[in-house]
Coordinates of C-alpha atoms in Angstrom, one line a residue:
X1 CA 60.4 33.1 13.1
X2 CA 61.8 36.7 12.8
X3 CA 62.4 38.9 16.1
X4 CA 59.4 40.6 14.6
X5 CA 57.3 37.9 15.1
X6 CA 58.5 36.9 18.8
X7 CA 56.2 36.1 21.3
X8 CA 56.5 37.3 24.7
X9 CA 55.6 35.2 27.7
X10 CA 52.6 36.6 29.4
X11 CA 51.3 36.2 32.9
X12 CA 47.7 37.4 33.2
X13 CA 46.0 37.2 36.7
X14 CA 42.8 38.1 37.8
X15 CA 41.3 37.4 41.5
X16 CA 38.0 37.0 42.6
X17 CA 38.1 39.7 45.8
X18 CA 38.1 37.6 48.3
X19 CA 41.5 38.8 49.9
X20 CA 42.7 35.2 49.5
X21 CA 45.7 36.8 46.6
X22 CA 46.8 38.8 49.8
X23 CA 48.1 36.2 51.8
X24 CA 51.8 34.9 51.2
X25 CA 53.5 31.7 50.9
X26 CA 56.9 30.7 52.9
X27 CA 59.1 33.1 50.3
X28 CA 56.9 35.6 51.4
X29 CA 54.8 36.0 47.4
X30 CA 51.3 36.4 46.2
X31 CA 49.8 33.9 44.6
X32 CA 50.9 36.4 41.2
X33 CA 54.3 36.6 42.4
X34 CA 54.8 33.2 42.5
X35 CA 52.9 32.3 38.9
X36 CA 55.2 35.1 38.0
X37 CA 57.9 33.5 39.0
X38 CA 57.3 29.7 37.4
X39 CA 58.3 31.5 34.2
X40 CA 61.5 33.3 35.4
X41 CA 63.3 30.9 32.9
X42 CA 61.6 33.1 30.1
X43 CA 64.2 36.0 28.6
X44 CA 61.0 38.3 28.6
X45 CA 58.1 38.2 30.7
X46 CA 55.1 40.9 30.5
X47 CA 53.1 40.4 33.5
X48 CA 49.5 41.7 33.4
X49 CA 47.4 42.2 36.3
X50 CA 45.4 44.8 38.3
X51 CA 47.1 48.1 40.5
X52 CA 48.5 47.3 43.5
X53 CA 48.6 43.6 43.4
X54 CA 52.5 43.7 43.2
X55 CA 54.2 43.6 39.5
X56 CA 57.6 45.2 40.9
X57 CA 58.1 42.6 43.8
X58 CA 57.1 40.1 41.2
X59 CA 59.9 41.3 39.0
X60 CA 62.4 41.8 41.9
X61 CA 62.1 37.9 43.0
X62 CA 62.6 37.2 39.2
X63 CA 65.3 39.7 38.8
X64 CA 67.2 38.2 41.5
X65 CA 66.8 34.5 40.3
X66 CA 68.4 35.3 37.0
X67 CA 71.0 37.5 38.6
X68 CA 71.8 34.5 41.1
X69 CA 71.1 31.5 39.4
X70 CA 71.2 32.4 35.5
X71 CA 74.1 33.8 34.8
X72 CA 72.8 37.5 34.0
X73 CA 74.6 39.8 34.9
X74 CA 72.1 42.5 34.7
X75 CA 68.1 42.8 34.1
X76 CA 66.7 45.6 33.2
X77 CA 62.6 45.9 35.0
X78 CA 60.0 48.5 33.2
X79 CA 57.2 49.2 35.5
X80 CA 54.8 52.1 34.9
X81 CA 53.6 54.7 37.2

């Protein structure tokens, strides 16, 4: 498989409305956030999901696993406006 032909892990998420994705577990993360984060192992991620429903925390809580625990020393986090 060339780097051409990579595939980047994905994390798609889409809630039905009924506020339940706004209420945190004991790290303080979305439901999202925290699918988000069963894949922090991943050397990409793309995550995919609706405005406001908290990509950049995702990524920060990922970010600081593989700065911690991974042994990179520095991530770089794309998020657009």
């Amino acid at each position: 498989m060339s780097a051409k032909d990579q595939i980047i892990p994905a994390v798609s998420f889409t809630t039905a409305q009924t506020g339940a994705s706004a209420k945190s577990d004991e790290l303080g993360m979305r439901p999202m956030q925290a699918q988000a984060y069963e894949k922090r192992g991943e050397q990409y991620l793309l995550i995919k999901s609706p405005p406001a429903s908290g990509k950049s925390r995702a990524l920060m809580f990922i970010a600081l696993d593989k700065l911690a625990n991974q042994n990179v020393r520095q991530a770089i986090i794309c998020v657009p406006e």
